């Protein structure tokens, strides 16, 4: 079974929550456009000045998505 990797985009500042929420919309659009077998996306509010948007990919799709969307960081998804 392939590992699952959580690609993360960080947003900071007072508008970070709204920006992360909006970024998730674009991640879903990318998945649909590229017909990728990905179904886990989301956003999390870490505090009032930091939020993240994320997409969970497999080893098979990680490099393709990483090179196009340029996430800020990644971590193993459990």
Coordinates of N, CA and C in Angstrom, one line a residue:
X1 N 0.8 -1.2 0.0 CA 0.0 0.0 0.0 C 0.9 1.2 0.0
X2 N 0.5 2.2 -0.8 CA 1.2 3.5 -0.9 C 1.1 4.3 0.4
X3 N 2.1 5.1 0.7 CA 2.0 6.0 1.8 C 1.1 7.2 1.4
X4 N 0.5 7.8 2.4 CA -0.3 8.9 2.1 C 0.5 10.1 2.7
X5 N 0.5 11.2 1.9 CA 1.3 12.4 2.2 C 0.4 13.6 2.2
X6 N 0.4 14.3 3.3 CA -0.4 15.5 3.4 C 0.4 16.7 3.0
X7 N 0.1 17.3 1.8 CA 0.7 18.5 1.3 C 0.0 19.7 1.9
X8 N 0.8 20.7 2.4 CA 0.3 21.7 3.2 C 0.7 23.1 2.7
X9 N -0.3 24.0 2.7 CA -0.1 25.4 2.3 C -0.4 26.2 3.6
X10 N 0.6 27.0 4.0 CA 0.4 27.8 5.2 C 0.0 29.2 4.8
X11 N -1.0 29.8 5.6 CA -1.4 31.2 5.4 C -1.4 31.9 6.8
X12 N -0.8 33.1 6.8 CA -0.7 33.8 8.0 C -1.3 35.2 7.9
X13 N -1.7 35.7 9.1 CA -2.3 37.0 9.1 C -3.8 37.0 9.5
X14 N -4.4 38.1 9.6 CA -5.8 38.2 10.0 C -6.7 37.5 9.1
X15 N -6.4 37.5 7.8 CA -7.3 36.8 6.8 C -6.9 35.4 6.5
X16 N -6.1 34.8 7.3 CA -5.6 33.5 7.0 C -6.7 32.4 7.0
X17 N -7.7 32.5 7.8 CA -8.7 31.5 7.8 C -9.5 31.5 6.5
X18 N -9.9 32.7 6.1 CA -10.7 32.8 4.8 C -9.8 32.4 3.6
X19 N -8.5 32.8 3.7 CA -7.6 32.4 2.6 C -7.5 30.9 2.5
X20 N -7.3 30.2 3.6 CA -7.1 28.8 3.6 C -8.4 28.1 3.1
X21 N -9.6 28.6 3.6 CA -10.8 28.1 3.1 C -11.0 28.2 1.6
X22 N -10.7 29.4 1.1 CA -10.8 29.6 -0.3 C -9.7 28.8 -1.1
X23 N -8.6 28.6 -0.6 CA -7.5 27.8 -1.3 C -8.0 26.4 -1.4
X24 N -8.7 25.8 -0.5 CA -9.2 24.5 -0.6 C -10.1 24.3 -1.8
X25 N -10.9 25.3 -2.1 CA -11.8 25.3 -3.3 C -10.9 25.1 -4.6
X26 N -9.8 25.8 -4.7 CA -8.9 25.7 -5.8 C -8.2 24.3 -5.8
X27 N -7.9 23.7 -4.7 CA -7.4 22.4 -4.6 C -8.4 21.4 -5.2
X28 N -9.6 21.5 -4.8 CA -10.7 20.6 -5.3 C -10.9 20.8 -6.8
X29 N -10.8 22.0 -7.3 CA -10.9 22.3 -8.8 C -9.7 21.6 -9.5
X30 N -8.5 21.7 -9.0 CA -7.3 21.1 -9.6 C -7.5 19.6 -9.7
X31 N -8.0 19.0 -8.6 CA -8.3 17.5 -8.6 C -9.2 17.1 -9.7
X32 N -10.3 17.9 -9.8 CA -11.3 17.6 -10.8 C -10.8 17.8 -12.2
X33 N -10.1 18.8 -12.4 CA -9.5 19.1 -13.8 C -8.5 18.1 -14.2
X34 N -7.7 17.7 -13.3 CA -6.6 16.7 -13.6 C -7.1 15.2 -13.5
X35 N -8.3 15.0 -13.0 CA -8.9 13.7 -12.8 C -8.1 12.8 -11.9
X36 N -7.6 13.4 -10.8 CA -6.8 12.7 -9.9 C -7.6 11.8 -8.9
X37 N -7.0 10.7 -8.5 CA -7.7 9.8 -7.5 C -7.5 10.3 -6.1
X38 N -7.8 11.6 -5.8 CA -7.6 12.2 -4.5 C -9.0 12.6 -4.0
X39 N -9.3 12.3 -2.7 CA -10.5 12.8 -2.2 C -10.4 13.4 -0.8
X40 N -9.2 13.6 -0.3 CA -9.1 14.2 1.0 C -8.4 15.6 0.8
X41 N -9.2 16.6 1.1 CA -8.7 18.0 1.2 C -9.3 18.6 2.4
X42 N -8.8 19.8 2.8 CA -9.4 20.5 3.9 C -8.6 21.7 4.3
X43 N -9.1 22.3 5.3 CA -8.4 23.5 5.9 C -8.5 23.4 7.4
X44 N -7.6 23.9 8.1 CA -7.6 24.0 9.6 C -7.1 25.3 10.0
X45 N -7.8 25.8 11.0 CA -7.4 27.1 11.6 C -6.6 26.7 12.9
X46 N -5.3 27.1 12.8 CA -4.4 26.8 13.9 C -4.5 27.8 15.0
X47 N -4.6 29.1 14.7 CA -4.9 30.2 15.7 C -5.4 31.4 14.9
X48 N -5.6 32.5 15.5 CA -6.2 33.6 14.8 C -5.4 34.2 13.7
X49 N -4.1 33.8 13.7 CA -3.2 34.4 12.7 C -2.5 33.3 11.8
X50 N -2.9 32.1 11.9 CA -2.3 31.0 11.1 C -3.4 29.9 10.8
X51 N -3.5 29.6 9.5 CA -4.4 28.6 9.0 C -3.7 27.9 7.9
X52 N -4.1 26.6 7.6 CA -3.5 25.8 6.6 C -4.6 25.3 5.7
X53 N -4.3 25.0 4.4 CA -5.1 24.3 3.5 C -4.2 23.0 3.2
X54 N -4.9 21.9 2.9 CA -4.1 20.7 2.7 C -4.8 19.8 1.7
X55 N -4.0 18.9 1.1 CA -4.5 17.9 0.2 C -3.7 16.6 0.5
X56 N -4.3 15.5 0.6 CA -3.6 14.2 0.9 C -3.5 13.5 -0.4
X57 N -2.2 13.1 -0.7 CA -1.9 12.4 -2.0 C -1.2 11.1 -1.6
X58 N -1.0 10.3 -2.6 CA -0.2 9.1 -2.4 C 1.2 9.3 -3.0
X59 N 2.1 8.4 -2.7 CA 3.4 8.4 -3.3 C 3.4 8.6 -4.9
X60 N 2.4 7.9 -5.5 CA 2.3 7.9 -6.9 C 2.0 9.3 -7.5
X61 N 1.2 10.1 -6.8 CA 0.8 11.4 -7.3 C 1.6 12.5 -6.7
X62 N 2.3 12.3 -5.7 CA 3.0 13.4 -4.9 C 3.9 14.3 -5.7
X63 N 4.7 13.7 -6.5 CA 5.7 14.5 -7.3 C 4.9 15.4 -8.3
X64 N 4.0 14.8 -9.0 CA 3.2 15.5 -10.0 C 2.5 16.7 -9.4
X65 N 1.8 16.5 -8.3 CA 1.1 17.6 -7.6 C 2.0 18.6 -7.0
X66 N 3.1 18.1 -6.4 CA 4.1 19.0 -5.7 C 4.7 20.0 -6.7
X67 N 5.1 19.4 -7.9 CA 5.7 20.3 -8.9 C 4.8 21.3 -9.5
X68 N 3.5 21.1 -9.6 CA 2.6 22.0 -10.1 C 2.1 23.0 -9.1
X69 N 1.7 22.5 -7.9 CA 1.1 23.4 -6.9 C 2.0 24.0 -5.9
X70 N 3.2 23.5 -5.8 CA 4.2 24.0 -4.9 C 3.8 24.3 -3.4
X71 N 3.4 23.2 -2.7 CA 3.0 23.3 -1.3 C 4.2 23.8 -0.5
X72 N 3.9 24.4 0.6 CA 4.9 24.9 1.5 C 5.7 23.8 2.3
X73 N 5.0 22.7 2.5 CA 5.6 21.6 3.3 C 4.7 20.4 3.1
X74 N 5.2 19.3 3.7 CA 4.4 18.0 3.6 C 4.7 17.2 4.8
X75 N 3.9 16.3 5.1 CA 4.1 15.3 6.3 C 3.3 14.1 6.0
X76 N 3.7 13.0 6.6 CA 3.0 11.7 6.5 C 1.6 11.9 7.1
X77 N 0.6 11.3 6.4 CA -0.8 11.4 6.8 C -1.2 10.1 7.5
X78 N -1.7 10.2 8.6 CA -2.1 8.9 9.3 C -3.6 8.9 9.6

